[in-house]
Short mmCIF file of C-alpha atoms in Angstrom, two decimals:
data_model
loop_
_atom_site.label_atom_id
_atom_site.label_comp_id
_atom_site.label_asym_id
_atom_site.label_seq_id
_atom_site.Cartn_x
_atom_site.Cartn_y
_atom_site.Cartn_z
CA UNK B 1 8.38 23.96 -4.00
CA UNK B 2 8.57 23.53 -7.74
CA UNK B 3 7.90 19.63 -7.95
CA UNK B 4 6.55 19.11 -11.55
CA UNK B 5 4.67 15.85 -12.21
CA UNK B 6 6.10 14.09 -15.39
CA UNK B 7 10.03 12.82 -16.22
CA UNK B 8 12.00 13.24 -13.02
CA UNK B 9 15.61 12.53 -14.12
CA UNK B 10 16.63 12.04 -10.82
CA UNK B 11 13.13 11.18 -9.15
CA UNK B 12 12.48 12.15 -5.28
CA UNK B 13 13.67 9.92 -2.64
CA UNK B 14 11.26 8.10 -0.05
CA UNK B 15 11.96 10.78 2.58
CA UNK B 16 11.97 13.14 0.29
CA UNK B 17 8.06 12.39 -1.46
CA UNK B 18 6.88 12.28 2.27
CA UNK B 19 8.05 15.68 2.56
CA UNK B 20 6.41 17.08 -0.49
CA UNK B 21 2.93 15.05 0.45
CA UNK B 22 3.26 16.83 3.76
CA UNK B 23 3.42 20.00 1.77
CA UNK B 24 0.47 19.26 -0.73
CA UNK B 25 -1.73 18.46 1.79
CA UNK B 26 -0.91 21.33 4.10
CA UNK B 27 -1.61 23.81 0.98
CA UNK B 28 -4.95 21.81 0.33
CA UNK B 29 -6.09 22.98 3.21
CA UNK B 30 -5.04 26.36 3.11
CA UNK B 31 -7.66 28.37 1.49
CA UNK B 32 -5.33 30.93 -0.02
CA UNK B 33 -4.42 28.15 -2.35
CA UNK B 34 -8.00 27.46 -3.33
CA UNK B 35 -7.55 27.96 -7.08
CA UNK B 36 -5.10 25.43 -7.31
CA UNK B 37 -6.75 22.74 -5.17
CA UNK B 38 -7.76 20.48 -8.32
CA UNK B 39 -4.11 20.70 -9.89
CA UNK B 40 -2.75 20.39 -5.88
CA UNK B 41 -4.97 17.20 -5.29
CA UNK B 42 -3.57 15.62 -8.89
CA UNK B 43 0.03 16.12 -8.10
CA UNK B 44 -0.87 14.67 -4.08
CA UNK B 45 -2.29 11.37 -5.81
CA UNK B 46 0.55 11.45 -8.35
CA UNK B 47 3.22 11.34 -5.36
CA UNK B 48 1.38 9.09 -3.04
CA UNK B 49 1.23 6.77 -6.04
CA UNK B 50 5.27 7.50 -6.70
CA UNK B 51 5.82 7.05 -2.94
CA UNK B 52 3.83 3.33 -2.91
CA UNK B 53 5.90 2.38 -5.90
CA UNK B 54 9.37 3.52 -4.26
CA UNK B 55 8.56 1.49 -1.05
CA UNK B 56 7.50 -1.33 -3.26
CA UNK B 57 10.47 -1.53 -5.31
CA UNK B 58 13.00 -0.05 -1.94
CA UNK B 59 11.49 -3.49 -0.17
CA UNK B 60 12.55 -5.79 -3.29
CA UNK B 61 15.52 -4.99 -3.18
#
């Protein structure tokens, strides 16, 4: 999974950030991954945040 936070042209769907926070969070606690927890934890917050603001705007429509 190459997700890179900044300008998404075509930004993930609702299903689709769920799946990538399942994935963050699984590698956060994998220890193999432990050099990358800090940049792994910024990019989880960075989704979650993405994923609040999709359901937001998803239920004003």
């Amino acid at each position: 999974m190459q997700e890179s936070i900044g300008n998404e042209f075509f930004p993930p769907t609702e299903e689709e950030l769920n799946e990538i926070i399942a994935e963050l969070k699984r590698r956060l606690e994998d220890e193999s991954y432990e050099e990358e927890w800090v940049k792994i934890h910024e990019e989880l917050l960075f989704r979650q945040r993405q994923l609040k603001e999709t359901i937001i705007k998803n239920n004003a429509i």
